[in-house]
XYZ file of N, CA and C in Angstrom:
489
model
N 0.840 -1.183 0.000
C 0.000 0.000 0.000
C 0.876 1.234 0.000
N 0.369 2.252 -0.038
C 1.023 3.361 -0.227
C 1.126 4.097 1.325
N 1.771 4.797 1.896
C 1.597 5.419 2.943
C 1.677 6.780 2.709
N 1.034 7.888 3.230
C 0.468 9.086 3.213
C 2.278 9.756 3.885
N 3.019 10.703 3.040
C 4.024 11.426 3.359
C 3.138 12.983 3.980
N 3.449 13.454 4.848
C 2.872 14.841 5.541
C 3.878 15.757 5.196
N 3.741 17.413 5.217
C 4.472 18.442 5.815
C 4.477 18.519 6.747
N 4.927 19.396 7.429
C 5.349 19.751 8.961
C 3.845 20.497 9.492
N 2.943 20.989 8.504
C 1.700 21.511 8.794
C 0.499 20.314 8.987
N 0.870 19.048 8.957
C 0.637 17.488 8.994
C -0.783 17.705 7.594
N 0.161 18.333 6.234
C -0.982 18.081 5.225
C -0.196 17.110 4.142
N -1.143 16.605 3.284
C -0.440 15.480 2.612
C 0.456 15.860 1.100
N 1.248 15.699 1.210
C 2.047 16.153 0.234
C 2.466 15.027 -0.518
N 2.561 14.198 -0.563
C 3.059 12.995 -1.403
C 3.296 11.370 -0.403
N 3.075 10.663 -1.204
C 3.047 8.987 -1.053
C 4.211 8.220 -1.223
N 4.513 7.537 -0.024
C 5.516 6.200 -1.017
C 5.005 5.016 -0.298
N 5.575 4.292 -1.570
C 5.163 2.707 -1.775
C 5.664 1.648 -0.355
N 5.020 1.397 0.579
C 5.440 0.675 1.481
C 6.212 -0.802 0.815
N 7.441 -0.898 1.758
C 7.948 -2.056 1.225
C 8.253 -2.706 2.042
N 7.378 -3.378 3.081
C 6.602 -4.372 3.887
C 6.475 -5.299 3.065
N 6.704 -6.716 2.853
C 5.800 -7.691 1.999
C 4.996 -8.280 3.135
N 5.007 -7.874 4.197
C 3.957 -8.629 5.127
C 3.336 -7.945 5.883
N 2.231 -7.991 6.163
C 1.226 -6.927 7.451
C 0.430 -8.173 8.258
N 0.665 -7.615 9.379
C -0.515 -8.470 10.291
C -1.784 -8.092 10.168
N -2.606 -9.084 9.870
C -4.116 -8.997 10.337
C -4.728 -9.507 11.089
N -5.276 -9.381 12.651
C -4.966 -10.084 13.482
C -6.783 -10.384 13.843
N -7.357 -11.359 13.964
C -9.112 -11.589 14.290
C -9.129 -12.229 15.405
N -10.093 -11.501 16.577
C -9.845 -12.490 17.878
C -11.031 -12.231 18.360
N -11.522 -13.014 18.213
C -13.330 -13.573 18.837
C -14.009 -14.798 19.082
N -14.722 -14.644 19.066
C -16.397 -15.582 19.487
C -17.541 -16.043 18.881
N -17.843 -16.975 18.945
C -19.249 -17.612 18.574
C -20.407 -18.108 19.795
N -21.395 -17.693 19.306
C -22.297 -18.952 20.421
C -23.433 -19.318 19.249
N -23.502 -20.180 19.558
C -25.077 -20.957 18.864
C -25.766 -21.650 20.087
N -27.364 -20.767 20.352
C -27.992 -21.630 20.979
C -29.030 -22.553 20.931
N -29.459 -23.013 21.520
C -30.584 -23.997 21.544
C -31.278 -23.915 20.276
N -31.587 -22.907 20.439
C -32.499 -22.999 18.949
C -32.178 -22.305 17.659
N -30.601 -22.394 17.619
C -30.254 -22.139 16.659
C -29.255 -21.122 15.926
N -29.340 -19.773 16.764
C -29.524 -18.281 16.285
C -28.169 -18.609 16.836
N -27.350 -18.158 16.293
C -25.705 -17.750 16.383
C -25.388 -15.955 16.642
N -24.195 -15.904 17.593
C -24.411 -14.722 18.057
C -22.740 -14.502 17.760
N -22.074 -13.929 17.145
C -20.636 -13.720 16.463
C -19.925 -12.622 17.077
N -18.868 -12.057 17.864
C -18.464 -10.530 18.109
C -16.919 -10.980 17.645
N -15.672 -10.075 17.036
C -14.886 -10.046 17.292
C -14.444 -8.840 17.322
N -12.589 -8.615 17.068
C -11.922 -7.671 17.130
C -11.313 -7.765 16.128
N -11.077 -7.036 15.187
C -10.088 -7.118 14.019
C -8.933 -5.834 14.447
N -7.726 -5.846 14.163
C -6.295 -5.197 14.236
C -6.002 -5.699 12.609
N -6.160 -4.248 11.777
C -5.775 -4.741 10.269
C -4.285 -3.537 10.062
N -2.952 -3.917 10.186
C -1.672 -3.323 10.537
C -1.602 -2.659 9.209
N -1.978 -3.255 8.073
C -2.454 -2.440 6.791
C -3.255 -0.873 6.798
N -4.201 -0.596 7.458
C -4.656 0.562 7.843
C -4.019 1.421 7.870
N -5.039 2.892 7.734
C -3.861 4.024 8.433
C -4.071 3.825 9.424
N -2.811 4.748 10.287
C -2.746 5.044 11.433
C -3.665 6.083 11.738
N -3.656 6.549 13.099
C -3.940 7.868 13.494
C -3.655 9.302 12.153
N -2.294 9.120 12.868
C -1.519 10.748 11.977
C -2.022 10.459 10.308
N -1.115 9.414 9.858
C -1.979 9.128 8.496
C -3.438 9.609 7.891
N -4.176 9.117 8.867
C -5.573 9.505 7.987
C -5.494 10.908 8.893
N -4.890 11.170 9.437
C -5.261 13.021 9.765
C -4.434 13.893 8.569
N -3.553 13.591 7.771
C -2.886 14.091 6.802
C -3.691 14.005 5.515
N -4.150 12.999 5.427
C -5.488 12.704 4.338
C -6.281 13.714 4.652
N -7.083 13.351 5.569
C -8.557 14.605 6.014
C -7.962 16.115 6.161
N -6.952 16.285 6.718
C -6.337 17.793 6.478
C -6.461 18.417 5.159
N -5.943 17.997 4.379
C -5.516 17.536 2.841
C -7.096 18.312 2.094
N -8.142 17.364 2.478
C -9.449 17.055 1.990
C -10.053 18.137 2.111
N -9.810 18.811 3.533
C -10.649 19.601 4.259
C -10.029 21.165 3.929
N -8.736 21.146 3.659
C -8.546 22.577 3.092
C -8.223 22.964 1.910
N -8.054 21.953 1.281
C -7.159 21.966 -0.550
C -6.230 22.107 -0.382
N -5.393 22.007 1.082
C -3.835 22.618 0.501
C -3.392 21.076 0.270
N -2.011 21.277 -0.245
C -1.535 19.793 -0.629
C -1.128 19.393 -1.553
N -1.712 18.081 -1.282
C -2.149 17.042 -2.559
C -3.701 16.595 -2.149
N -5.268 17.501 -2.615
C -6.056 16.900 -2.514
C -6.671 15.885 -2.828
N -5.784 15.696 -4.698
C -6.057 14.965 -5.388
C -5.568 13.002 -4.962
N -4.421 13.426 -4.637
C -4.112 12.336 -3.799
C -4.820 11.465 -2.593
N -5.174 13.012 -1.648
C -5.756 12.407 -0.955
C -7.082 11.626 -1.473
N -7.930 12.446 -2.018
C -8.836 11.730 -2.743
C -9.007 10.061 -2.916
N -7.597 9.916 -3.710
C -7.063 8.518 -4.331
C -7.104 7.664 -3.461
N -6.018 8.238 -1.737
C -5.636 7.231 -1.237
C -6.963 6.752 0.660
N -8.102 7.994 0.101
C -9.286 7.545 0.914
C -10.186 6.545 0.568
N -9.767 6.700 -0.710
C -11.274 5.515 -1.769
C -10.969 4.189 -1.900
N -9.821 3.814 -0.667
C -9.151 2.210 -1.029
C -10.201 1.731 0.659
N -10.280 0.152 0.233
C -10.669 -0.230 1.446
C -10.244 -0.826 2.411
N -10.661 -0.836 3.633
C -10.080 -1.184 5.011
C -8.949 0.121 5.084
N -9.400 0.913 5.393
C -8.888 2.553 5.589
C -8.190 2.195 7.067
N -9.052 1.956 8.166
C -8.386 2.393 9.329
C -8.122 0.818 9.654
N -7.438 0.599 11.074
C -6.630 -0.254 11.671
C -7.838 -0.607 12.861
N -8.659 -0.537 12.930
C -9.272 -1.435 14.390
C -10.777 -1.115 14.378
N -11.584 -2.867 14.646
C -12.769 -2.090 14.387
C -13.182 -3.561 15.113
N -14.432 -3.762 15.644
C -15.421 -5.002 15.990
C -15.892 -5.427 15.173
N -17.340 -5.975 15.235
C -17.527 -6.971 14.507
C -18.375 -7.600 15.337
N -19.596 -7.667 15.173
C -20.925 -8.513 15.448
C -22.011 -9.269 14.680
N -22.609 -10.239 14.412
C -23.711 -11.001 13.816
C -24.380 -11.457 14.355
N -25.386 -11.101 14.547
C -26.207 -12.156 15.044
C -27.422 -13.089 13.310
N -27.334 -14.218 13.461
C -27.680 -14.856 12.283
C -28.223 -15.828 12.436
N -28.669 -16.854 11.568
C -29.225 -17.944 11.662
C -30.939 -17.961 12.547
N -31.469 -17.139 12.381
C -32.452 -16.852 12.973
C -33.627 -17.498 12.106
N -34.448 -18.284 12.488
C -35.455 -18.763 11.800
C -36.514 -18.473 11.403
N -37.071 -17.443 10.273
C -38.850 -17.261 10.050
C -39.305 -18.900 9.936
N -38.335 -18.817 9.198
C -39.485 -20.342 8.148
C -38.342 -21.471 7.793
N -38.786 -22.540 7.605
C -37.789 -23.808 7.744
C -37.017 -23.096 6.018
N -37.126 -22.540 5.204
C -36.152 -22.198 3.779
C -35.515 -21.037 3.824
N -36.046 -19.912 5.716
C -35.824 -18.153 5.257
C -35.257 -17.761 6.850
N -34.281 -17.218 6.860
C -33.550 -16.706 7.995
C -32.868 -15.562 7.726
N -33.145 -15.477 8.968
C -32.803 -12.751 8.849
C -31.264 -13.299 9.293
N -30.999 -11.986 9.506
C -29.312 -11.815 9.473
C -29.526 -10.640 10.075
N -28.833 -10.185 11.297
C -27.694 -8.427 11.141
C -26.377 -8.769 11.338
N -25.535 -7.492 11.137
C -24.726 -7.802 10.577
C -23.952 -5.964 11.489
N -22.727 -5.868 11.971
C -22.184 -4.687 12.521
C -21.073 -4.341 12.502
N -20.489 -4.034 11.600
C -19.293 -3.208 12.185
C -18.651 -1.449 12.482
N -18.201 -1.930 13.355
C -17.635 -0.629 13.796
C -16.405 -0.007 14.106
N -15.856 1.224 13.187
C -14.931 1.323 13.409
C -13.794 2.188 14.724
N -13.267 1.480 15.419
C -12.444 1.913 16.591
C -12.084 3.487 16.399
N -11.313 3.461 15.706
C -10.375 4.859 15.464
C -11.329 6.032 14.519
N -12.581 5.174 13.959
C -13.047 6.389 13.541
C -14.478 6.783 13.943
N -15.033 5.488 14.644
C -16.369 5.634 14.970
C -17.497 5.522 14.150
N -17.280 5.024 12.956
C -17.795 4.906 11.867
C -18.494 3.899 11.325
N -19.402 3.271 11.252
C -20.249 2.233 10.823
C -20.973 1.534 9.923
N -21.053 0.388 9.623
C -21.993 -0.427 8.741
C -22.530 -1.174 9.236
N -23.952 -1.183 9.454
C -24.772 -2.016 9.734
C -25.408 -2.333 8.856
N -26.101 -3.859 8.868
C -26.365 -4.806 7.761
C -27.351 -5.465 8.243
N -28.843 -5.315 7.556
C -29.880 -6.529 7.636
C -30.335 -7.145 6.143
N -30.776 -8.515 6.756
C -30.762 -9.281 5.436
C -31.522 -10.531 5.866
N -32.318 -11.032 4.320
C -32.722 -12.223 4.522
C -32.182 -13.153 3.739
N -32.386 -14.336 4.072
C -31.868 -15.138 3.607
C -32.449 -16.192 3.221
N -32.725 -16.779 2.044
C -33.677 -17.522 1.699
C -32.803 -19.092 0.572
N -33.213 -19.749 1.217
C -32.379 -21.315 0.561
C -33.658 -21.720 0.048
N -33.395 -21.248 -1.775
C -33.868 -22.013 -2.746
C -34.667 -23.205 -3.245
N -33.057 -23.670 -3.149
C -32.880 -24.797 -3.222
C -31.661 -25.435 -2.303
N -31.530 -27.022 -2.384
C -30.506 -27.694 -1.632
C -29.337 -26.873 -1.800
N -28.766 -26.394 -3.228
C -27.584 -25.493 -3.539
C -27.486 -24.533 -3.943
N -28.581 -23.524 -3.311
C -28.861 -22.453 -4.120
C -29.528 -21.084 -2.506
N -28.808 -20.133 -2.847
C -29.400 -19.256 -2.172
C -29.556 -17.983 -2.179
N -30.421 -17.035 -2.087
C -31.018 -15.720 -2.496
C -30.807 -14.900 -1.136
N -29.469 -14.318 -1.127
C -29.460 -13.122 -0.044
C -30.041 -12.363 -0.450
N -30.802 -10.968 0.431
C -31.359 -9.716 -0.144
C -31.185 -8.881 1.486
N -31.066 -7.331 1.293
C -31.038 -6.718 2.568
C -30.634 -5.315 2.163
N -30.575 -4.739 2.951
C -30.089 -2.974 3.214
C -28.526 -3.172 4.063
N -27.588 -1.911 3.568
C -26.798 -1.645 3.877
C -26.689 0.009 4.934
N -26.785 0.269 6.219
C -26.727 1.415 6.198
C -25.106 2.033 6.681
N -24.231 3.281 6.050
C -23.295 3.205 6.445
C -23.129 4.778 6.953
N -22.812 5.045 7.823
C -22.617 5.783 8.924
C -21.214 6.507 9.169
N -21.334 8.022 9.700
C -20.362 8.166 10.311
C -19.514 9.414 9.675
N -18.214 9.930 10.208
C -18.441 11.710 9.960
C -17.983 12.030 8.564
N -17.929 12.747 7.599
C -17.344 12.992 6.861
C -16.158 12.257 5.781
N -15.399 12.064 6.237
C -14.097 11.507 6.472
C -13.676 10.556 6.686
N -14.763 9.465 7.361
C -14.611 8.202 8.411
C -14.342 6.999 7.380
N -14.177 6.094 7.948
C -14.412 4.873 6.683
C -15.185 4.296 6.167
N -16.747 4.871 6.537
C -17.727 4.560 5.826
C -18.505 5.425 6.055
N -18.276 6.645 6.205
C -18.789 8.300 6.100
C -18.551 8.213 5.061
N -17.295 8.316 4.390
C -16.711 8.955 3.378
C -17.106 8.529 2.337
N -17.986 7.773 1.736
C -19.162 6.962 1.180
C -20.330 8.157 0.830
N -20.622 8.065 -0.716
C -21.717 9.266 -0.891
C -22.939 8.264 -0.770
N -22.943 7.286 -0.943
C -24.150 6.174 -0.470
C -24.300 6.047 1.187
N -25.251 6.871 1.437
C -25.554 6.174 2.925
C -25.989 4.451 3.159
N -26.948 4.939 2.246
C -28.151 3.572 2.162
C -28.168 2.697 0.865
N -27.690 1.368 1.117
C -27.390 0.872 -0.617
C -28.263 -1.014 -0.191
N -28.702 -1.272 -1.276
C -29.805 -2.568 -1.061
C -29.495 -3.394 -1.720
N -29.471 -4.329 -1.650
C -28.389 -5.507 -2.252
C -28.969 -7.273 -2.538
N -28.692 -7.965 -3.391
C -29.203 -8.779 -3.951
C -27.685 -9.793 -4.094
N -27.547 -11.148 -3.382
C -26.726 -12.530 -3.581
C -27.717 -13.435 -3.775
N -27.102 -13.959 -4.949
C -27.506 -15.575 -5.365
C -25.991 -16.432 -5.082
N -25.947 -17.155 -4.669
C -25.190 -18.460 -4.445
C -25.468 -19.759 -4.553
N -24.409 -20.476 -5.271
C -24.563 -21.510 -5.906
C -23.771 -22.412 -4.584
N -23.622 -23.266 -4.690
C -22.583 -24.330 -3.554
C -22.355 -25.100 -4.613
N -21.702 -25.456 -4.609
C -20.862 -27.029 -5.453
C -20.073 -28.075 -4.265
């Protein structure tokens, strides 16, 4: 990935090419499934790929006054998994009907406060076949990692096959 170079005024002035061939991504959580079914998911994700703090403040500086490189910044906000730490919740497997089960779906981001929440149904076809459908809502300031999104609200359609 590229990492965000600052001035001394912490605005973004130019990029270089990280030459890391390895980043940690680190997932540390939980499951429960109970009695009757409904699975309840939380973790923690640490993605070392992210910006940092200062990083995405050199970006949003950047954004927020034109001085710079706005254009850059631009470039290097519109990539995904922006920040470094966020949760992670599901609750799923929930039963209407023996072929159709809801879903939510949460994440949230640590460092920016920023959110996607996710409902959805889920409907099995057939034996190998299945029809997700649901709303996306994504949240959060300006700038954030899913603020920065001109779609708040986006509605969505999976078919899946299994083999």
């Amino acid at each position: 990935r590229w990492h965000p170079v600052a001035d001394a005024q912490n605005v973004l002035v130019g990029a270089v090419e990280d030459s890391r061939e390895w980043f940690s991504d680190i997932v540390i959580g939980g499951q429960y499934t109970s009695d009757r079914g409904h699975t309840v998911t939380a973790e923690y994700w640490n993605n070392a790929n992210g910006y940092s703090d200062s990083e995405f403040s050199s970006i949003e500086r950047s954004l927020r006054t034109g001085q710079g490189s706005p254009q850059l910044a631009g470039s290097l906000i519109g990539t995904s998994y922006l920040r470094r730490e966020k949760i992670f919740f599901r609750i799923s497997e929930v039963n209407l009907s023996e072929n159709l089960d809801l879903e939510t779906t949460m994440i949230y981001g640590l460092d920016d406060h920023s959110a996607l929440i996710r409902g959805a149904v889920i409907w099995d076809v057939a034996e190998a076949d299945s029809i997700k459908a649901g709303v996306d809502s994504l949240s959060g300031s300006e700038f954030s990692e899913y603020g920065v999104s001109p779609v708040e609200t986006r509605i969505f359609v999976v078919y899946k096959r299994y083999f």
